[in-house]
Amino acid sequence: MSQARLSPGVHSGRLSADELARNFSDVAPPLDAHEARVAADRCYFCHDAPCIIACPTSIDIPLFIRQIATGTPDAAAMTIFHANILGGMCARVCPTENLCEGACVRMEAEGDPVRIGALQRFATDGLMAREGHPFRRAAPTGRRVAVIGAGPAGLSCAHRLAAKGHDVVIFEARPKPGGLNEYGIASYKTVDGFAAAEVEWLLGIGGIELRHSQLLGDQMTLEALRAEFDAVFLGMGLGGVNALRTEGEERANVLDAVAFIRDLRQAGDLGVLPVGRDVVVIGGGMTAVDAAVQSRLLGAENVTIVYRRGQDRMSASLHEQDHATSSGVRIICNAAPVAIHGNGAVAEVEFAYTEDGPDGLVLTDQRFRLKADQCFRAIGQRLEGVPVGLVLEGGKIAVTGPGRSSLDRVWAGGDCAAGGNDLTVTAVAEGRDAAEDIHALLTGGDNG
Amino acid sequence: MADLRSDFIGIRSPNPFWLASAPPTDKEYNVRRAFQAGWGGVVWKTLGSEGPPVVNVNGPRYGVVHGADRRVLGLNNIELITDRPLEVNLREIKSVKRDYPDRALVISLMVPCDEDSWKAILAAVEDTGADGVELNFGCPHGMSERGMGSAVGQVPEYIEMVTRWVKQHSRMPCIVKLTPNITDIRKPAEAAKRGGADAVSLINTVNSITSVDLDLFAPEPTIDGRGAHGGYCGPAVKPIALNMVAEIARSPETRGLPISGIGGVTTWRDAAEFLALGAGNVQVCTAAMTYGFKVVQEMITGLRDYLDGHAMELGDLIGRAVPNVTDWNRLNLNYVTKAVIDQDACIKCGRCFAACEDTSHQAIAMKPGRVFEVIEEECVACNLCVDICPVENCITMRELAPGEVDRRTGLGRGDYANWTTHPNNPMAKAAE
């Protein structure tokens, strides 16, 4: 065992290159043709299938599985893409046990659903590996739409608009498109640069101009965009990170989990990424799990997720929680941070056990401390840089119907819009539905 | 424990499971393995006349129909009779029979349709020690083009003539194997009986094209871009075979004629069904070709358990369902059932609803929460929902009690009455 592995503090190179490569390989390797055929044969082709209803993008799952079973996986992929142009990424990151697979009647029958996510990946991977883009654009309409953010919502909206014949300009604040797909998802869920490849494939439809390093409010204003374009879609996600508001939060090595995940995704060499020997992650969502598991995979010896409420309230799915615990992450529930101790850098995090009562969460007198040389905040993100004039709801852009904001000819969708559930697939649905609404208004003469 | 020992037209075997004349019984090596695995008997693959043997194609000779998970539902073949020299087969038959005197060993024969040819082959097989002969009047491909196989089996007069020759020139028990590629299976069975056959065996394979290569535009199996029809067998043909066995078993002309049941026997249950419809034993091929010879062990234990569970001996089962095979016009039109859905067993797939709503009688309601309920006022008891439900016994049929009102017709359930006396039947006679 190398010395680096056990040295306290935040260091890079705890594991060998081989170990890192193994740890960060595809967490759910793709089905081969035989596996797909066997899995597809289990679908009952239900009437008014519960899996379709459970899918935020309403993919016709029984149809695409039947298309796989009958030897036409490309047709299956088109069934998926017509509903969800980011079906490839969703196949990798959807919490399927809470969505389609959780609703599968095979759960009722045998407690073992049809492997819908894996089958979706099989179909979409196959078609995306082919030359060219499978959708064609309608005749040009001469209309132009601005899309803010090249994340799942913006990309979905842009693709649907382009398909309808409109010209789209996407303004992306970061140097690369993809949003959370590119910057915010654990590396082992989307290996081999899939997020970037998917965006490139999506843009293959044509009619979409991507301008990067364009932050709304800095490089352009909503006012100017509304003047220049026929419609604007806001899909900029959540740029801010919630603070713990805990004493000692300013100490060194108390970091945002999203930044850690982003840096890991963008790192060329995982061996240079520093990670603690004792890592504490505060939060209960996918971000917490992604940060915790990847800390372990980078070589942290002890990683603990601490969540302030009961396990049933964790927004990370059970599958994600199982993945964390089977990766050696400990999960402590019903405990909230009260102080971060240390001399300059974090050394310990102090927690109080909580009780979830009728008046909300209350801290008890029961305290404990966890050794920590690195602590990640993963307690949610918030909307930043909201343009003036937009009505908000719960800190997000208020929308009615298919993403209509309070401003004329301005739509919003994805994480920045109120009412969603922070899932990639929901963002895709919202972007798509807003595009349909924009198209209807732009072509129906009812666009003010 | 039930005794599975079988005596079929005087041919004894330790169980009623024989391997049919087919590729698995073409040579000593295979047959020895079959006997080691526990098969009660074999019908050796069809021998032809002395002289240069037939030749087979050198490309694929089997085609297939798959179910879910590539389960073999049907197999078709364009293989001919044995392509090995007659004397080799005879030597091997003798050797195997010497080592397995307790097993049934029957030789399948197919020679040109003249008396001398049959006389010669019968003389040749006489001293092998085999227990009997089976006349292959069934193969529908290749040999039939040369006036043999099903070309004989499709002409009752030929069947009778050849059977008569065989009985005249041999002391051996004679089984006539029938082709299903005819309109009325009773006619060839009657002909065999008239000719003196000791038994019939059926069915041989069904004329078939299993699939078409959609790039080559040719039937499969494809030989150099062309395909010929083959003989279809396996689970898919079982219903056809069961009906034909039952037709012979219940026909006044052929009642009592021993039957060796063939066609898609894959499990002990399939075998038991053939026996119940009047077969004295069964012959198996596709199940062995799909899973190997070991399948017989499941058939043996399964049949024994079934017989024990019903306190029956093998002989009690044979023909037990024959009296219940009748004509449609004898079915009780006052027998009324209604579908019942077990809500605890239901997995809410909704296939019963789709099937009934789209293709039947709109007798299933889909209620909030995906609750599916039978509408008795509409249910004609067609059984489609029972058949397509993926959960066994989730949907069942409830029989209305005598006098109970059928909510569809508003009529109370009456006593037995069939079409022959029904008022809508123009040919109806007054009840006797």
PDB file of C-alpha atoms in Angstrom, chain A residues 91-194:
ATOM      1  CA  ALA A  91     -30.730   6.159 -20.214  1.00  0.00           C
ATOM      2  CA  ARG A  92     -27.581   6.648 -18.148  1.00  0.00           C
ATOM      3  CA  VAL A  93     -28.674   9.037 -15.424  1.00  0.00           C
ATOM      4  CA  CYS A  94     -32.421   8.655 -14.905  1.00  0.00           C
ATOM      5  CA  PRO A  95     -33.366   7.265 -11.501  1.00  0.00           C
ATOM      6  CA  THR A  96     -35.321   4.597 -13.366  1.00  0.00           C
ATOM      7  CA  GLU A  97     -36.368   2.767 -10.223  1.00  0.00           C
ATOM      8  CA  ASN A  98     -38.382   5.845  -9.305  1.00  0.00           C
ATOM      9  CA  LEU A  99     -39.707   6.324 -12.831  1.00  0.00           C
ATOM     10  CA  CYS A 100     -40.312   3.804 -15.624  1.00  0.00           C
ATOM     11  CA  GLU A 101     -38.805   0.726 -13.970  1.00  0.00           C
ATOM     12  CA  GLY A 102     -40.497   1.481 -10.684  1.00  0.00           C
ATOM     13  CA  ALA A 103     -43.837   1.482 -12.508  1.00  0.00           C
ATOM     14  CA  CYS A 104     -43.116  -1.661 -14.542  1.00  0.00           C
ATOM     15  CA  VAL A 105     -45.768  -4.301 -13.918  1.00  0.00           C
ATOM     16  CA  ARG A 106     -42.976  -6.842 -13.599  1.00  0.00           C
ATOM     17  CA  MET A 107     -42.291  -5.193 -10.232  1.00  0.00           C
ATOM     18  CA  GLU A 108     -45.717  -6.336  -9.155  1.00  0.00           C
ATOM     19  CA  ALA A 109     -45.201  -9.708 -10.768  1.00  0.00           C
ATOM     20  CA  GLU A 110     -41.668 -10.605  -9.699  1.00  0.00           C
ATOM     21  CA  GLY A 111     -40.134  -7.544  -8.083  1.00  0.00           C
ATOM     22  CA  ASP A 112     -37.765  -7.381 -11.034  1.00  0.00           C
ATOM     23  CA  PRO A 113     -38.590  -4.804 -13.702  1.00  0.00           C
ATOM     24  CA  VAL A 114     -37.816  -4.902 -17.393  1.00  0.00           C
ATOM     25  CA  ARG A 115     -34.411  -3.225 -17.787  1.00  0.00           C
ATOM     26  CA  ILE A 116     -35.860  -0.198 -19.524  1.00  0.00           C
ATOM     27  CA  GLY A 117     -32.916   2.133 -18.925  1.00  0.00           C
ATOM     28  CA  ALA A 118     -30.386  -0.354 -20.220  1.00  0.00           C
ATOM     29  CA  LEU A 119     -32.570  -1.127 -23.245  1.00  0.00           C
ATOM     30  CA  GLN A 120     -32.941   2.575 -23.962  1.00  0.00           C
ATOM     31  CA  ARG A 121     -29.175   2.924 -23.899  1.00  0.00           C
ATOM     32  CA  PHE A 122     -28.819  -0.073 -26.224  1.00  0.00           C
ATOM     33  CA  ALA A 123     -31.139   1.480 -28.785  1.00  0.00           C
ATOM     34  CA  THR A 124     -29.873   5.056 -28.571  1.00  0.00           C
ATOM     35  CA  ASP A 125     -26.178   4.121 -28.541  1.00  0.00           C
ATOM     36  CA  GLY A 126     -26.704   2.107 -31.696  1.00  0.00           C
ATOM     37  CA  LEU A 127     -28.353   4.882 -33.653  1.00  0.00           C
ATOM     38  CA  MET A 128     -26.007   7.597 -32.374  1.00  0.00           C
ATOM     39  CA  ALA A 129     -23.026   5.557 -33.516  1.00  0.00           C
ATOM     40  CA  ARG A 130     -24.261   5.818 -37.085  1.00  0.00           C
ATOM     41  CA  GLU A 131     -23.171   8.468 -39.511  1.00  0.00           C
ATOM     42  CA  GLY A 132     -25.195  11.667 -39.550  1.00  0.00           C
ATOM     43  CA  HIS A 133     -28.192  12.946 -37.652  1.00  0.00           C
ATOM     44  CA  PRO A 134     -31.524  11.152 -37.970  1.00  0.00           C
ATOM     45  CA  PHE A 135     -33.863  14.170 -37.877  1.00  0.00           C
ATOM     46  CA  ARG A 136     -34.487  16.561 -40.726  1.00  0.00           C
ATOM     47  CA  ARG A 137     -35.562  20.157 -40.346  1.00  0.00           C
ATOM     48  CA  ALA A 138     -38.840  21.493 -41.615  1.00  0.00           C
ATOM     49  CA  ALA A 139     -38.766  24.302 -44.167  1.00  0.00           C
ATOM     50  CA  PRO A 140     -37.221  27.503 -42.740  1.00  0.00           C
ATOM     51  CA  THR A 141     -39.706  29.763 -41.000  1.00  0.00           C
ATOM     52  CA  GLY A 142     -37.481  32.809 -40.777  1.00  0.00           C
ATOM     53  CA  ARG A 143     -38.140  32.971 -37.056  1.00  0.00           C
ATOM     54  CA  ARG A 144     -35.265  33.202 -34.581  1.00  0.00           C
ATOM     55  CA  VAL A 145     -35.284  32.021 -30.994  1.00  0.00           C
ATOM     56  CA  ALA A 146     -32.707  32.655 -28.285  1.00  0.00           C
ATOM     57  CA  VAL A 147     -32.045  29.859 -25.838  1.00  0.00           C
ATOM     58  CA  ILE A 148     -30.182  30.625 -22.630  1.00  0.00           C
ATOM     59  CA  GLY A 149     -28.162  27.665 -21.431  1.00  0.00           C
ATOM     60  CA  ALA A 150     -26.957  24.611 -23.304  1.00  0.00           C
ATOM     61  CA  GLY A 151     -28.085  22.195 -20.619  1.00  0.00           C
ATOM     62  CA  PRO A 152     -30.744  19.505 -21.020  1.00  0.00           C
ATOM     63  CA  ALA A 153     -33.658  21.969 -21.116  1.00  0.00           C
ATOM     64  CA  GLY A 154     -32.012  24.359 -23.554  1.00  0.00           C
ATOM     65  CA  LEU A 155     -30.714  21.645 -25.861  1.00  0.00           C
ATOM     66  CA  SER A 156     -34.065  19.885 -25.925  1.00  0.00           C
ATOM     67  CA  CYS A 157     -35.846  23.155 -26.674  1.00  0.00           C
ATOM     68  CA  ALA A 158     -33.320  24.147 -29.344  1.00  0.00           C
ATOM     69  CA  HIS A 159     -33.507  20.806 -31.131  1.00  0.00           C
ATOM     70  CA  ARG A 160     -37.267  20.804 -31.290  1.00  0.00           C
ATOM     71  CA  LEU A 161     -37.324  24.399 -32.527  1.00  0.00           C
ATOM     72  CA  ALA A 162     -34.685  23.664 -35.156  1.00  0.00           C
ATOM     73  CA  ALA A 163     -36.687  20.647 -36.288  1.00  0.00           C
ATOM     74  CA  LYS A 164     -39.680  22.930 -36.771  1.00  0.00           C
ATOM     75  CA  GLY A 165     -37.643  25.147 -39.074  1.00  0.00           C
ATOM     76  CA  HIS A 166     -36.793  27.953 -36.692  1.00  0.00           C
ATOM     77  CA  ASP A 167     -33.245  29.275 -36.287  1.00  0.00           C
ATOM     78  CA  VAL A 168     -31.842  29.040 -32.787  1.00  0.00           C
ATOM     79  CA  VAL A 169     -28.960  30.720 -30.999  1.00  0.00           C
ATOM     80  CA  ILE A 170     -27.893  29.112 -27.720  1.00  0.00           C
ATOM     81  CA  PHE A 171     -26.069  31.360 -25.253  1.00  0.00           C
ATOM     82  CA  GLU A 172     -24.014  29.226 -22.873  1.00  0.00           C
ATOM     83  CA  ALA A 173     -22.175  30.777 -19.945  1.00  0.00           C
ATOM     84  CA  ARG A 174     -19.530  28.067 -19.707  1.00  0.00           C
ATOM     85  CA  PRO A 175     -16.849  27.168 -22.190  1.00  0.00           C
ATOM     86  CA  LYS A 176     -18.554  23.876 -23.059  1.00  0.00           C
ATOM     87  CA  PRO A 177     -22.191  22.933 -23.713  1.00  0.00           C
ATOM     88  CA  GLY A 178     -24.101  20.214 -21.885  1.00  0.00           C
ATOM     89  CA  GLY A 179     -24.883  21.901 -18.600  1.00  0.00           C
ATOM     90  CA  LEU A 180     -25.130  19.405 -15.776  1.00  0.00           C
ATOM     91  CA  ASN A 181     -24.629  16.561 -18.259  1.00  0.00           C
ATOM     92  CA  GLU A 182     -21.152  17.924 -18.875  1.00  0.00           C
ATOM     93  CA  TYR A 183     -20.323  19.387 -15.486  1.00  0.00           C
ATOM     94  CA  GLY A 184     -22.631  17.937 -12.857  1.00  0.00           C
ATOM     95  CA  ILE A 185     -22.903  14.167 -13.154  1.00  0.00           C
ATOM     96  CA  ALA A 186     -20.602  11.518 -11.771  1.00  0.00           C
ATOM     97  CA  SER A 187     -17.941  10.576 -14.230  1.00  0.00           C
ATOM     98  CA  TYR A 188     -18.626   6.824 -14.162  1.00  0.00           C
ATOM     99  CA  LYS A 189     -22.203   7.366 -15.368  1.00  0.00           C
ATOM    100  CA  THR A 190     -21.179   8.980 -18.599  1.00  0.00           C
ATOM    101  CA  VAL A 191     -17.791   7.766 -19.677  1.00  0.00           C
ATOM    102  CA  ASP A 192     -15.790   8.372 -22.839  1.00  0.00           C
ATOM    103  CA  GLY A 193     -16.940  11.951 -23.293  1.00  0.00           C
ATOM    104  CA  PHE A 194     -20.514  10.922 -23.945  1.00  0.00           C
TER     105      PHE A 194
END
